[in-house]
PDB file of C-alpha atoms and ligand atoms in Angstrom:
ATOM      1  CA  UNK M  10     -42.686-213.909 -27.221  1.00 79.00           C
ATOM      2  CA  UNK M  11     -39.936-211.562 -27.879  1.00 90.00           C
ATOM      3  CA  UNK M  12     -40.468-207.985 -26.754  1.00 96.00           C
ATOM      4  CA  UNK M  13     -41.013-204.907 -28.582  1.00 98.00           C
ATOM      5  CA  UNK M  14     -38.693-202.452 -26.186  1.00 98.00           C
ATOM      6  CA  UNK M  15     -36.902-203.933 -23.507  1.00 98.00           C
ATOM      7  CA  UNK M  16     -36.200-200.741 -20.981  1.00 98.00           C
ATOM      8  CA  UNK M  17     -33.433-200.992 -17.970  1.00 98.00           C
ATOM      9  CA  UNK M  18     -32.254-198.327 -15.719  1.00 98.00           C
ATOM     10  CA  UNK M  19     -33.661-195.735 -18.847  1.00 98.00           C
ATOM     11  CA  UNK M  20     -32.659-192.217 -16.829  1.00 98.00           C
ATOM     12  CA  UNK M  21     -31.832-188.947 -18.478  1.00 98.00           C
ATOM     13  CA  UNK M  22     -29.179-186.861 -16.972  1.00 98.00           C
ATOM     14  CA  UNK M  23     -28.378-182.789 -16.829  1.00 97.00           C
ATOM     15  CA  UNK M  24     -24.421-182.874 -17.496  1.00 90.00           C
ATOM     16  CA  UNK M  25     -22.329-184.659 -14.959  1.00 88.00           C
ATOM     17  CA  UNK M  26     -24.842-183.549 -11.981  1.00 88.00           C
ATOM     18  CA  UNK M  27     -28.591-183.757 -12.233  1.00 96.00           C
ATOM     19  CA  UNK M  28     -30.253-187.012 -12.919  1.00 97.00           C
ATOM     20  CA  UNK M  29     -33.772-185.391 -14.367  1.00 98.00           C
ATOM     21  CA  UNK M  30     -35.083-188.896 -14.985  1.00 98.00           C
ATOM     22  CA  UNK M  31     -34.170-192.456 -12.892  1.00 97.00           C
ATOM     23  CA  UNK M  32     -34.299-195.203 -14.201  1.00 95.00           C
ATOM     24  CA  UNK M  33     -37.429-196.738 -16.026  1.00 98.00           C
ATOM     25  CA  UNK M  34     -37.727-200.437 -15.848  1.00 98.00           C
ATOM     26  CA  UNK M  35     -40.073-201.944 -18.430  1.00 98.00           C
ATOM     27  CA  UNK M  36     -40.809-204.116 -20.804  1.00 98.00           C
ATOM     28  CA  UNK M  37     -43.871-204.480 -23.627  1.00 98.00           C
ATOM     29  CA  UNK M  38     -44.983-207.443 -25.879  1.00 96.00           C
ATOM     30  CA  UNK M  39     -45.906-206.530 -29.350  1.00 96.00           C
ATOM     31  CA  UNK M  40     -49.130-205.084 -29.617  1.00 96.00           C
ATOM     32  CA  UNK M  41     -49.211-204.530 -25.959  1.00 97.00           C
ATOM     33  CA  UNK M  42     -50.521-200.572 -24.820  1.00 97.00           C
ATOM     34  CA  UNK M  43     -49.021-198.932 -22.011  1.00 98.00           C
ATOM     35  CA  UNK M  44     -49.914-195.820 -20.172  1.00 98.00           C
ATOM     36  CA  UNK M  45     -47.055-193.204 -18.870  1.00 98.00           C
ATOM     37  CA  UNK M  46     -49.061-191.302 -15.957  1.00 97.00           C
ATOM     38  CA  UNK M  47     -47.566-188.634 -13.718  1.00 94.00           C
ATOM     39  CA  UNK M  48     -47.761-185.245 -12.615  1.00 92.00           C
ATOM     40  CA  UNK M  49     -46.268-182.278 -15.069  1.00 94.00           C
ATOM     41  CA  UNK M  50     -42.476-182.325 -14.522  1.00 96.00           C
ATOM     42  CA  UNK M  51     -42.141-186.084 -13.397  1.00 97.00           C
ATOM     43  CA  UNK M  52     -40.416-187.223 -16.062  1.00 97.00           C
ATOM     44  CA  UNK M  53     -42.492-189.014 -19.078  1.00 97.00           C
ATOM     45  CA  UNK M  54     -42.150-186.484 -21.758  1.00 97.00           C
ATOM     46  CA  UNK M  55     -38.040-187.005 -21.251  1.00 98.00           C
ATOM     47  CA  UNK M  56     -38.602-191.185 -20.967  1.00 98.00           C
ATOM     48  CA  UNK M  57     -40.455-190.228 -24.366  1.00 97.00           C
ATOM     49  CA  UNK M  58     -37.701-188.538 -26.341  1.00 96.00           C
ATOM     50  CA  UNK M  59     -34.488-190.685 -24.522  1.00 97.00           C
ATOM     51  CA  UNK M  60     -36.818-194.110 -26.809  1.00 97.00           C
ATOM     52  CA  UNK M  61     -36.677-192.179 -29.490  1.00 96.00           C
ATOM     53  CA  UNK M  62     -33.007-190.482 -29.177  1.00 95.00           C
ATOM     54  CA  UNK M  63     -33.940-187.652 -29.165  1.00 94.00           C
ATOM     55  CA  UNK M  64     -32.203-185.985 -26.189  1.00 95.00           C
ATOM     56  CA  UNK M  65     -30.802-183.157 -27.257  1.00 92.00           C
ATOM     57  CA  UNK M  66     -27.023-182.028 -24.881  1.00 91.00           C
ATOM     58  CA  UNK M  67     -26.842-180.871 -22.093  1.00 95.00           C
ATOM     59  CA  UNK M  68     -29.927-183.789 -21.250  1.00 96.00           C
ATOM     60  CA  UNK M  69     -28.079-187.394 -21.624  1.00 96.00           C
ATOM     61  CA  UNK M  70     -29.780-190.624 -21.924  1.00 96.00           C
ATOM     62  CA  UNK M  71     -28.665-193.181 -19.070  1.00 97.00           C
ATOM     63  CA  UNK M  72     -29.274-197.188 -18.136  1.00 98.00           C
ATOM     64  CA  UNK M  73     -30.470-199.123 -21.449  1.00 98.00           C
ATOM     65  CA  UNK M  74     -33.509-199.646 -23.741  1.00 98.00           C
ATOM     66  CA  UNK M  75     -33.568-202.326 -26.642  1.00 98.00           C
ATOM     67  CA  UNK M  76     -35.992-201.660 -30.311  1.00 98.00           C
ATOM     68  CA  UNK M  77     -36.387-205.519 -32.230  1.00 97.00           C
ATOM     69  CA  UNK M  78     -35.936-203.646 -35.696  1.00 95.00           C
ATOM     70  CA  UNK M  79     -36.200-205.885 -38.772  1.00 92.00           C
ATOM     71  CA  UNK M  80     -32.497-205.619 -38.900  1.00 92.00           C
ATOM     72  CA  UNK M  81     -31.942-207.065 -35.263  1.00 95.00           C
ATOM     73  CA  UNK M  82     -32.401-205.571 -32.374  1.00 96.00           C
ATOM     74  CA  UNK M  83     -31.052-201.452 -31.214  1.00 97.00           C
ATOM     75  CA  UNK M  84     -29.732-200.500 -28.475  1.00 97.00           C
ATOM     76  CA  UNK M  85     -30.886-196.743 -28.647  1.00 97.00           C
ATOM     77  CA  UNK M  86     -28.603-194.727 -25.876  1.00 97.00           C
ATOM     78  CA  UNK M  87     -25.294-196.515 -26.666  1.00 93.00           C
ATOM     79  CA  UNK M  88     -26.614-195.116 -31.115  1.00 94.00           C
ATOM     80  CA  UNK M  89     -26.358-191.624 -31.595  1.00 90.00           C
ATOM     81  CA  UNK M  90     -28.877-189.945 -33.303  1.00 86.00           C
ATOM     82  CA  UNK M  91     -28.123-189.629 -36.984  1.00 87.00           C
ATOM     83  CA  UNK M  92     -27.928-193.935 -37.112  1.00 89.00           C
ATOM     84  CA  UNK M  93     -30.888-194.248 -35.659  1.00 93.00           C
ATOM     85  CA  UNK M  94     -32.325-192.034 -38.525  1.00 89.00           C
ATOM     86  CA  UNK M  95     -33.137-195.471 -40.048  1.00 87.00           C
ATOM     87  CA  UNK M  96     -35.653-196.697 -36.411  1.00 94.00           C
ATOM     88  CA  UNK M  97     -37.164-193.673 -35.790  1.00 93.00           C
ATOM     89  CA  UNK M  98     -40.421-193.670 -38.745  1.00 90.00           C
ATOM     90  CA  UNK M  99     -39.822-197.044 -39.488  1.00 92.00           C
ATOM     91  CA  UNK M 100     -39.945-199.018 -36.585  1.00 96.00           C
ATOM     92  CA  UNK M 101     -40.510-196.270 -33.282  1.00 97.00           C
ATOM     93  CA  UNK M 102     -41.942-193.212 -33.943  1.00 96.00           C
ATOM     94  CA  UNK M 103     -43.854-190.620 -32.033  1.00 96.00           C
ATOM     95  CA  UNK M 104     -46.942-188.038 -31.873  1.00 95.00           C
ATOM     96  CA  UNK M 105     -46.640-184.919 -29.529  1.00 94.00           C
ATOM     97  CA  UNK M 106     -49.229-182.447 -27.634  1.00 91.00           C
ATOM     98  CA  UNK M 107     -48.691-180.433 -30.132  1.00 90.00           C
ATOM     99  CA  UNK M 108     -48.858-181.078 -33.812  1.00 87.00           C
ATOM    100  CA  UNK M 109     -46.715-178.376 -35.030  1.00 87.00           C
ATOM    101  CA  UNK M 110     -44.008-180.007 -33.368  1.00 85.00           C
ATOM    102  CA  UNK M 111     -43.408-182.652 -35.707  1.00 88.00           C
ATOM    103  CA  UNK M 112     -45.595-180.019 -39.085  1.00 94.00           C
ATOM    104  CA  UNK M 113     -43.238-178.234 -41.310  1.00 95.00           C
ATOM    105  CA  UNK M 114     -45.527-174.597 -41.862  1.00 94.00           C
ATOM    106  CA  UNK M 115     -43.534-174.243 -45.031  1.00 96.00           C
ATOM    107  CA  UNK M 116     -44.444-177.444 -46.551  1.00 97.00           C
ATOM    108  CA  UNK M 117     -48.074-178.336 -48.280  1.00 97.00           C
ATOM    109  CA  UNK M 118     -48.700-181.638 -46.626  1.00 97.00           C
ATOM    110  CA  UNK M 119     -49.278-184.043 -49.179  1.00 97.00           C
ATOM    111  CA  UNK M 120     -45.245-183.382 -49.223  1.00 97.00           C
ATOM    112  CA  UNK M 121     -44.506-183.511 -45.533  1.00 96.00           C
ATOM    113  CA  UNK M 122     -46.177-186.871 -46.396  1.00 96.00           C
ATOM    114  CA  UNK M 123     -44.633-188.227 -49.727  1.00 97.00           C
ATOM    115  CA  UNK M 124     -40.676-187.571 -47.677  1.00 94.00           C
ATOM    116  CA  UNK M 125     -41.606-190.699 -45.190  1.00 92.00           C
ATOM    117  CA  UNK M 126     -43.075-192.831 -47.601  1.00 95.00           C
ATOM    118  CA  UNK M 127     -40.701-192.359 -50.636  1.00 95.00           C
ATOM    119  CA  UNK M 128     -37.809-192.474 -47.552  1.00 91.00           C
ATOM    120  CA  UNK M 129     -38.519-195.887 -45.639  1.00 89.00           C
ATOM    121  CA  UNK M 130     -41.330-197.709 -47.963  1.00 90.00           C
ATOM    122  CA  UNK M 131     -39.660-196.936 -51.652  1.00 94.00           C
ATOM    123  CA  UNK M 132     -43.044-195.005 -52.693  1.00 96.00           C
ATOM    124  CA  UNK M 133     -42.571-193.244 -55.875  1.00 97.00           C
ATOM    125  CA  UNK M 134     -44.997-191.609 -58.788  1.00 97.00           C
ATOM    126  CA  UNK M 135     -48.326-192.306 -59.272  1.00 97.00           C
ATOM    127  CA  UNK M 136     -47.911-195.344 -56.498  1.00 97.00           C
ATOM    128  CA  UNK M 137     -46.501-192.711 -53.807  1.00 97.00           C
ATOM    129  CA  UNK M 138     -48.847-190.021 -54.667  1.00 97.00           C
ATOM    130  CA  UNK M 139     -51.959-193.251 -54.003  1.00 97.00           C
ATOM    131  CA  UNK M 140     -49.813-193.631 -50.907  1.00 97.00           C
ATOM    132  CA  UNK M 141     -49.992-190.189 -49.671  1.00 97.00           C
ATOM    133  CA  UNK M 142     -54.317-190.129 -50.825  1.00 97.00           C
ATOM    134  CA  UNK M 143     -54.358-193.205 -48.662  1.00 95.00           C
ATOM    135  CA  UNK M 144     -52.940-192.299 -45.723  1.00 95.00           C
ATOM    136  CA  UNK M 145     -54.946-188.816 -45.495  1.00 96.00           C
ATOM    137  CA  UNK M 146     -58.312-190.619 -46.169  1.00 94.00           C
ATOM    138  CA  UNK M 147     -56.790-193.416 -43.352  1.00 90.00           C
ATOM    139  CA  UNK M 148     -56.812-190.690 -40.302  1.00 92.00           C
ATOM    140  CA  UNK M 149     -60.460-189.233 -41.827  1.00 90.00           C
ATOM    141  CA  UNK M 150     -59.565-186.436 -43.358  1.00 92.00           C
ATOM    142  CA  UNK M 151     -62.565-185.205 -45.511  1.00 91.00           C
ATOM    143  CA  UNK M 152     -61.088-185.131 -48.838  1.00 95.00           C
ATOM    144  CA  UNK M 153     -57.584-186.107 -48.697  1.00 96.00           C
ATOM    145  CA  UNK M 154     -56.765-184.341 -51.961  1.00 97.00           C
ATOM    146  CA  UNK M 155     -57.477-181.002 -50.655  1.00 97.00           C
ATOM    147  CA  UNK M 156     -55.026-181.723 -47.938  1.00 97.00           C
ATOM    148  CA  UNK M 157     -52.559-182.649 -49.354  1.00 98.00           C
ATOM    149  CA  UNK M 158     -52.588-179.398 -51.175  1.00 98.00           C
ATOM    150  CA  UNK M 159     -52.511-177.347 -48.071  1.00 98.00           C
ATOM    151  CA  UNK M 160     -50.162-175.966 -45.457  1.00 97.00           C
ATOM    152  CA  UNK M 161     -51.268-176.141 -42.074  1.00 95.00           C
ATOM    153  CA  UNK M 162     -52.082-173.041 -41.219  1.00 96.00           C
ATOM    154  CA  UNK M 163     -54.871-173.842 -44.030  1.00 97.00           C
ATOM    155  CA  UNK M 164     -56.733-176.395 -41.775  1.00 96.00           C
ATOM    156  CA  UNK M 165     -57.470-177.103 -38.314  1.00 93.00           C
ATOM    157  CA  UNK M 166     -56.307-177.578 -35.056  1.00 91.00           C
ATOM    158  CA  UNK M 167     -57.521-181.409 -35.030  1.00 91.00           C
ATOM    159  CA  UNK M 168     -57.059-181.918 -38.675  1.00 94.00           C
ATOM    160  CA  UNK M 169     -52.902-180.399 -38.023  1.00 94.00           C
ATOM    161  CA  UNK M 170     -52.713-183.857 -35.501  1.00 93.00           C
ATOM    162  CA  UNK M 171     -54.664-185.680 -37.956  1.00 94.00           C
ATOM    163  CA  UNK M 172     -52.314-185.038 -40.329  1.00 96.00           C
ATOM    164  CA  UNK M 173     -49.279-185.598 -37.630  1.00 95.00           C
ATOM    165  CA  UNK M 174     -50.902-188.877 -36.711  1.00 95.00           C
ATOM    166  CA  UNK M 175     -50.465-190.247 -40.690  1.00 95.00           C
ATOM    167  CA  UNK M 176     -46.925-188.316 -40.981  1.00 95.00           C
ATOM    168  CA  UNK M 177     -46.295-191.195 -37.551  1.00 95.00           C
ATOM    169  CA  UNK M 178     -47.892-193.538 -39.048  1.00 94.00           C
ATOM    170  CA  UNK M 179     -46.136-193.200 -42.335  1.00 93.00           C
ATOM    171  CA  UNK M 180     -43.679-195.390 -42.385  1.00 92.00           C
ATOM    172  CA  UNK M 181     -45.802-198.879 -40.779  1.00 92.00           C
ATOM    173  CA  UNK M 182     -43.644-198.315 -37.008  1.00 95.00           C
ATOM    174  CA  UNK M 183     -44.169-201.011 -34.729  1.00 96.00           C
ATOM    175  CA  UNK M 184     -44.093-198.801 -31.699  1.00 98.00           C
ATOM    176  CA  UNK M 185     -45.693-195.196 -31.460  1.00 97.00           C
ATOM    177  CA  UNK M 186     -45.922-192.920 -28.711  1.00 98.00           C
ATOM    178  CA  UNK M 187     -48.482-190.814 -28.201  1.00 97.00           C
ATOM    179  CA  UNK M 188     -46.787-187.532 -25.520  1.00 97.00           C
ATOM    180  CA  UNK M 189     -50.332-186.077 -24.568  1.00 95.00           C
ATOM    181  CA  UNK M 190     -51.835-186.173 -28.252  1.00 93.00           C
ATOM    182  CA  UNK M 191     -55.418-184.672 -27.438  1.00 92.00           C
ATOM    183  CA  UNK M 192     -54.078-182.362 -24.556  1.00 89.00           C
ATOM    184  CA  UNK M 193     -53.838-179.540 -26.816  1.00 87.00           C
ATOM    185  CA  UNK M 194     -56.746-179.883 -29.052  1.00 87.00           C
ATOM    186  CA  UNK M 195     -60.515-178.227 -28.113  1.00 87.00           C
ATOM    187  CA  UNK M 196     -62.524-180.985 -26.100  1.00 87.00           C
ATOM    188  CA  UNK M 197     -64.940-181.332 -29.062  1.00 86.00           C
ATOM    189  CA  UNK M 198     -62.760-183.044 -31.389  1.00 88.00           C
ATOM    190  CA  UNK M 199     -59.996-184.906 -28.571  1.00 90.00           C
ATOM    191  CA  UNK M 200     -62.353-187.956 -28.295  1.00 91.00           C
ATOM    192  CA  UNK M 201     -62.006-188.518 -31.894  1.00 91.00           C
ATOM    193  CA  UNK M 202     -58.552-188.565 -32.050  1.00 91.00           C
ATOM    194  CA  UNK M 203     -58.565-191.106 -29.166  1.00 93.00           C
ATOM    195  CA  UNK M 204     -60.482-193.206 -31.092  1.00 93.00           C
ATOM    196  CA  UNK M 205     -58.737-192.570 -34.380  1.00 92.00           C
ATOM    197  CA  UNK M 206     -55.800-193.574 -32.519  1.00 93.00           C
ATOM    198  CA  UNK M 207     -56.594-196.873 -30.704  1.00 94.00           C
ATOM    199  CA  UNK M 208     -57.915-197.352 -33.596  1.00 94.00           C
ATOM    200  CA  UNK M 209     -55.450-197.648 -35.733  1.00 93.00           C
ATOM    201  CA  UNK M 210     -52.923-198.749 -32.740  1.00 95.00           C
ATOM    202  CA  UNK M 211     -55.649-202.379 -32.754  1.00 95.00           C
ATOM    203  CA  UNK M 212     -55.782-202.461 -36.982  1.00 95.00           C
ATOM    204  CA  UNK M 213     -52.114-202.370 -36.733  1.00 94.00           C
ATOM    205  CA  UNK M 214     -51.229-204.263 -34.064  1.00 95.00           C
ATOM    206  CA  UNK M 215     -48.534-201.073 -32.826  1.00 97.00           C
ATOM    207  CA  UNK M 216     -47.119-201.357 -29.666  1.00 98.00           C
ATOM    208  CA  UNK M 217     -48.790-198.347 -27.809  1.00 98.00           C
ATOM    209  CA  UNK M 218     -46.527-195.518 -25.759  1.00 98.00           C
ATOM    210  CA  UNK M 219     -49.757-193.427 -24.445  1.00 98.00           C
ATOM    211  CA  UNK M 220     -48.175-190.638 -21.760  1.00 97.00           C
ATOM    212  CA  UNK M 221     -51.438-188.627 -20.535  1.00 95.00           C
ATOM    213  CA  UNK M 222     -51.983-186.739 -16.939  1.00 90.00           C
ATOM    214  CA  UNK M 223     -55.364-187.639 -17.173  1.00 90.00           C
ATOM    215  CA  UNK M 224     -55.614-191.535 -15.096  1.00 92.00           C
ATOM    216  CA  UNK M 225     -59.711-192.214 -16.225  1.00 90.00           C
ATOM    217  CA  UNK M 226     -58.405-191.508 -20.310  1.00 92.00           C
ATOM    218  CA  UNK M 227     -55.088-193.899 -19.890  1.00 94.00           C
ATOM    219  CA  UNK M 228     -57.434-196.596 -18.020  1.00 92.00           C
ATOM    220  CA  UNK M 229     -59.412-197.020 -20.714  1.00 92.00           C
ATOM    221  CA  UNK M 230     -56.350-196.925 -23.263  1.00 95.00           C
ATOM    222  CA  UNK M 231     -53.982-199.231 -21.661  1.00 97.00           C
ATOM    223  CA  UNK M 232     -53.474-202.661 -20.428  1.00 97.00           C
ATOM    224  CA  UNK M 233     -50.777-201.982 -18.348  1.00 98.00           C
ATOM    225  CA  UNK M 234     -49.937-198.115 -16.422  1.00 98.00           C
ATOM    226  CA  UNK M 235     -47.066-197.180 -14.996  1.00 98.00           C
ATOM    227  CA  UNK M 236     -46.407-194.077 -12.540  1.00 97.00           C
ATOM    228  CA  UNK M 237     -43.606-191.918 -12.632  1.00 97.00           C
ATOM    229  CA  UNK M 238     -42.946-188.984  -9.933  1.00 97.00           C
ATOM    230  CA  UNK M 239     -40.473-186.810  -9.962  1.00 97.00           C
ATOM    231  CA  UNK M 240     -38.698-188.943 -12.071  1.00 97.00           C
ATOM    232  CA  UNK M 241     -39.089-191.764 -11.050  1.00 97.00           C
ATOM    233  CA  UNK M 242     -40.973-195.214 -11.378  1.00 98.00           C
ATOM    234  CA  UNK M 243     -43.494-195.492  -9.141  1.00 97.00           C
ATOM    235  CA  UNK M 244     -45.337-198.252  -9.901  1.00 97.00           C
ATOM    236  CA  UNK M 245     -46.444-200.760 -12.833  1.00 98.00           C
ATOM    237  CA  UNK M 246     -49.106-202.698 -13.278  1.00 97.00           C
ATOM    238  CA  UNK M 247     -52.033-203.908 -15.130  1.00 97.00           C
ATOM    239  CA  UNK M 248     -54.716-201.424 -15.391  1.00 96.00           C
ATOM    240  CA  UNK M 249     -57.516-203.012 -13.944  1.00 95.00           C
ATOM    241  CA  UNK M 250     -55.220-204.070 -11.004  1.00 96.00           C
ATOM    242  CA  UNK M 251     -53.763-200.391 -10.562  1.00 95.00           C
ATOM    243  CA  UNK M 252     -56.770-199.110 -10.308  1.00 93.00           C
ATOM    244  CA  UNK M 253     -58.347-201.542  -7.512  1.00 94.00           C
ATOM    245  CA  UNK M 254     -55.505-202.202  -5.885  1.00 95.00           C
ATOM    246  CA  UNK M 255     -53.379-199.686  -6.153  1.00 96.00           C
ATOM    247  CA  UNK M 256     -48.875-200.983  -4.750  1.00 96.00           C
ATOM    248  CA  UNK M 257     -48.541-196.944  -3.547  1.00 96.00           C
ATOM    249  CA  UNK M 258     -49.859-194.337  -2.086  1.00 96.00           C
ATOM    250  CA  UNK M 259     -49.067-191.569  -4.767  1.00 96.00           C
ATOM    251  CA  UNK M 260     -50.815-194.192  -7.523  1.00 96.00           C
ATOM    252  CA  UNK M 261     -53.921-194.520  -4.864  1.00 95.00           C
ATOM    253  CA  UNK M 262     -54.251-190.430  -5.103  1.00 94.00           C
ATOM    254  CA  UNK M 263     -54.825-191.212  -8.984  1.00 93.00           C
ATOM    255  CA  UNK M 264     -57.331-193.129  -8.422  1.00 93.00           C
ATOM    256  CA  UNK M 265     -58.933-191.296  -5.684  1.00 92.00           C
ATOM    257  CA  UNK M 266     -58.752-188.353  -7.674  1.00 89.00           C
ATOM    258  CA  UNK M 267     -59.919-189.407 -10.794  1.00 85.00           C
ATOM    259  CA  UNK M 268     -62.643-191.568  -9.445  1.00 82.00           C
ATOM    260  CA  UNK M 269     -63.741-187.619  -7.726  1.00 77.00           C
ATOM    261  CA  UNK M 270     -63.887-186.415 -10.932  1.00 71.00           C
ATOM    262  CA  UNK M 271     -65.539-188.924 -12.841  1.00 67.00           C
ATOM    263  CA  UNK M 272     -68.577-188.794 -10.270  1.00 67.00           C
ATOM    264  CA  UNK M 273     -68.940-185.050 -10.606  1.00 62.00           C
ATOM    265  CA  UNK M 274     -69.187-185.722 -13.978  1.00 59.00           C
ATOM    266  CA  UNK M 275     -72.340-186.149 -15.833  1.00 57.00           C
ATOM    267  CA  UNK M 276     -73.276-190.040 -16.341  1.00 54.00           C
ATOM    268  CA  UNK M 277     -74.403-189.399 -20.503  1.00 48.00           C
ATOM    269  CA  UNK M 278     -70.424-188.152 -21.005  1.00 48.00           C
ATOM    270  CA  UNK M 279     -69.408-192.094 -21.879  1.00 48.00           C
ATOM    271  CA  UNK M 280     -65.857-191.190 -22.806  1.00 50.00           C
ATOM    272  CA  UNK M 281     -64.982-190.274 -19.136  1.00 45.00           C
ATOM    273  CA  UNK M 282     -66.203-192.441 -17.344  1.00 43.00           C
ATOM    274  CA  UNK M 283     -66.389-196.674 -17.709  1.00 43.00           C
ATOM    275  CA  UNK M 284     -62.917-196.366 -16.764  1.00 43.00           C
ATOM    276  CA  UNK M 285     -63.121-198.040 -13.540  1.00 45.00           C
ATOM    277  CA  UNK M 286     -65.370-200.838 -15.245  1.00 43.00           C
ATOM    278  CA  UNK M 287     -63.327-204.256 -15.954  1.00 40.00           C
ATOM    279  CA  UNK M 288     -62.754-204.866 -19.887  1.00 40.00           C
ATOM    280  CA  UNK M 289     -66.008-206.953 -20.689  1.00 41.00           C
ATOM    281  CA  UNK M 290     -68.125-203.833 -19.380  1.00 38.00           C
ATOM    282  CA  UNK M 291     -66.594-202.421 -20.826  1.00 38.00           C
ATOM    283  CA  UNK M 292     -66.360-203.407 -24.316  1.00 38.00           C
ATOM    284  CA  UNK M 293     -70.061-203.586 -23.915  1.00 36.00           C
ATOM    285  CA  UNK M 294     -70.666-200.419 -23.045  1.00 39.00           C
ATOM    286  CA  UNK M 295     -69.238-198.911 -26.471  1.00 36.00           C
TER     287      UNK M 295
HETATM  288  N1  LIG B 312     -34.108-178.894 -21.205  1.00 80.88           N
HETATM  289  C1  LIG B 312     -34.611-179.477 -19.812  1.00 80.88           C
HETATM  290  N2  LIG B 312     -33.114-178.680 -19.013  1.00 80.88           N
HETATM  291  C2  LIG B 312     -33.459-178.272 -18.403  1.00 80.88           C
HETATM  292  N3  LIG B 312     -34.716-179.584 -17.778  1.00 80.88           N
HETATM  293  C3  LIG B 312     -35.326-180.283 -18.315  1.00 80.88           C
HETATM  294  C4  LIG B 312     -35.096-180.258 -19.282  1.00 80.88           C
HETATM  295  N4  LIG B 312     -36.380-180.576 -20.529  1.00 80.88           N
HETATM  296  C5  LIG B 312     -36.553-181.200 -19.242  1.00 80.88           C
HETATM  297  N5  LIG B 312     -36.386-180.214 -18.301  1.00 80.88           N
HETATM  298  C6  LIG B 312     -36.920-180.723 -16.421  1.00 80.88           C
HETATM  299  O1  LIG B 312     -37.019-182.588 -16.415  1.00 80.88           O
HETATM  300  C7  LIG B 312     -38.054-182.696 -15.306  1.00 80.88           C
HETATM  301  C8  LIG B 312     -39.112-183.538 -16.608  1.00 80.88           C
HETATM  302  O2  LIG B 312     -39.236-183.067 -17.675  1.00 80.88           O
HETATM  303  P1  LIG B 312     -40.287-183.999 -18.437  1.00 80.88           P
HETATM  304  O3  LIG B 312     -40.746-182.591 -19.429  1.00 80.88           O
HETATM  305  O4  LIG B 312     -40.515-184.631 -19.355  1.00 80.88           O
HETATM  306  O5  LIG B 312     -41.574-184.061 -17.583  1.00 80.88           O
HETATM  307  P2  LIG B 312     -43.683-184.067 -17.701  1.00 80.88           P
HETATM  308  O6  LIG B 312     -43.884-184.955 -17.167  1.00 80.88           O
HETATM  309  O7  LIG B 312     -43.859-184.672 -19.485  1.00 80.88           O
HETATM  310  O8  LIG B 312     -43.933-183.539 -17.722  1.00 80.88           O
HETATM  311  P3  LIG B 312     -45.629-182.651 -18.510  1.00 80.88           P
HETATM  312  O9  LIG B 312     -47.023-183.294 -17.787  1.00 80.88           O
HETATM  313  O10 LIG B 312     -45.660-181.045 -18.297  1.00 80.88           O
HETATM  314  O11 LIG B 312     -45.478-182.516 -20.094  1.00 80.88           O
HETATM  315  C9  LIG B 312     -38.833-181.244 -15.383  1.00 80.88           C
HETATM  316  O12 LIG B 312     -38.767-180.470 -14.288  1.00 80.88           O
HETATM  317  C10 LIG B 312     -38.873-180.650 -16.359  1.00 80.88           C
HETATM  318  O13 LIG B 312     -38.264-179.284 -16.092  1.00 80.88           O
HETATM  319 MG1  LIG B 313     -44.440-183.694 -21.322  1.00 80.88          MG
END
């Protein structure tokens, strides 16, 4: 199957003399879920921004990232940011750690959602109004009509992240990047957001890049895991294999650390366990 996304030596430089990300090589099938894991500062977010064509000088992308769009392949690194407006949202979209990063504090939620629906899906009038409410209902927000009329300071943190997800999904992208989408949220709403993301990704057959420093969470979501450290891609492999037989010492440390945490957590918390069981056992235990 033709990959939806292929990177070759995708990296990030700071000006002319410093390299922050040394080169990521990965190719993703439609519907594949890739986890990107690594300690703070390892280059996960910069890699995501490079893929989205959102790096701003003095950050400069290098290498290549090819995204399959309805109009054919687009090479993101070589394309000026403003020319990627048709690709961003429509083909590749993102949810970030902090929902406020993608939401406008001065615009009602409904109006923010109406924008991508009108621009990318051509909805107008009653269809547009319906589309906004459906998008809010899809991410399981209660009272879509009220939420649509609200400003974001009038809704909770978990609700804001649901709105940010609705916004990211509005144009029906093929690829979704979720960069630590639950880190800034209260633990009580984290599981709900993860569930929502997983369901939307499965239902829409989207390709997912899920960025996190939490290996147990990543291993529940991802088919393959890419490990980064100090701006380098250390290891890339199928999730079960990577957990069972890490090829790199650093990956082994991450796995050992998460196992220690896993043992420490009470068995009653299924969301934190199960990450190290084979896929079949995981399905049954849900
Ligand atoms: N605008 C910038 N200017 C200079 N250095 C930067 C800039 N943005 C990021 N960096 C540096 O690049 C490295 C990678 O940053 P990045 O944000 O990709 O890390 P990360 O893996 O996402 O970390 P975290 O888990 O904390 O989010 C870090 O050392 C960071 O300090
Ligand atoms: Mg980051």
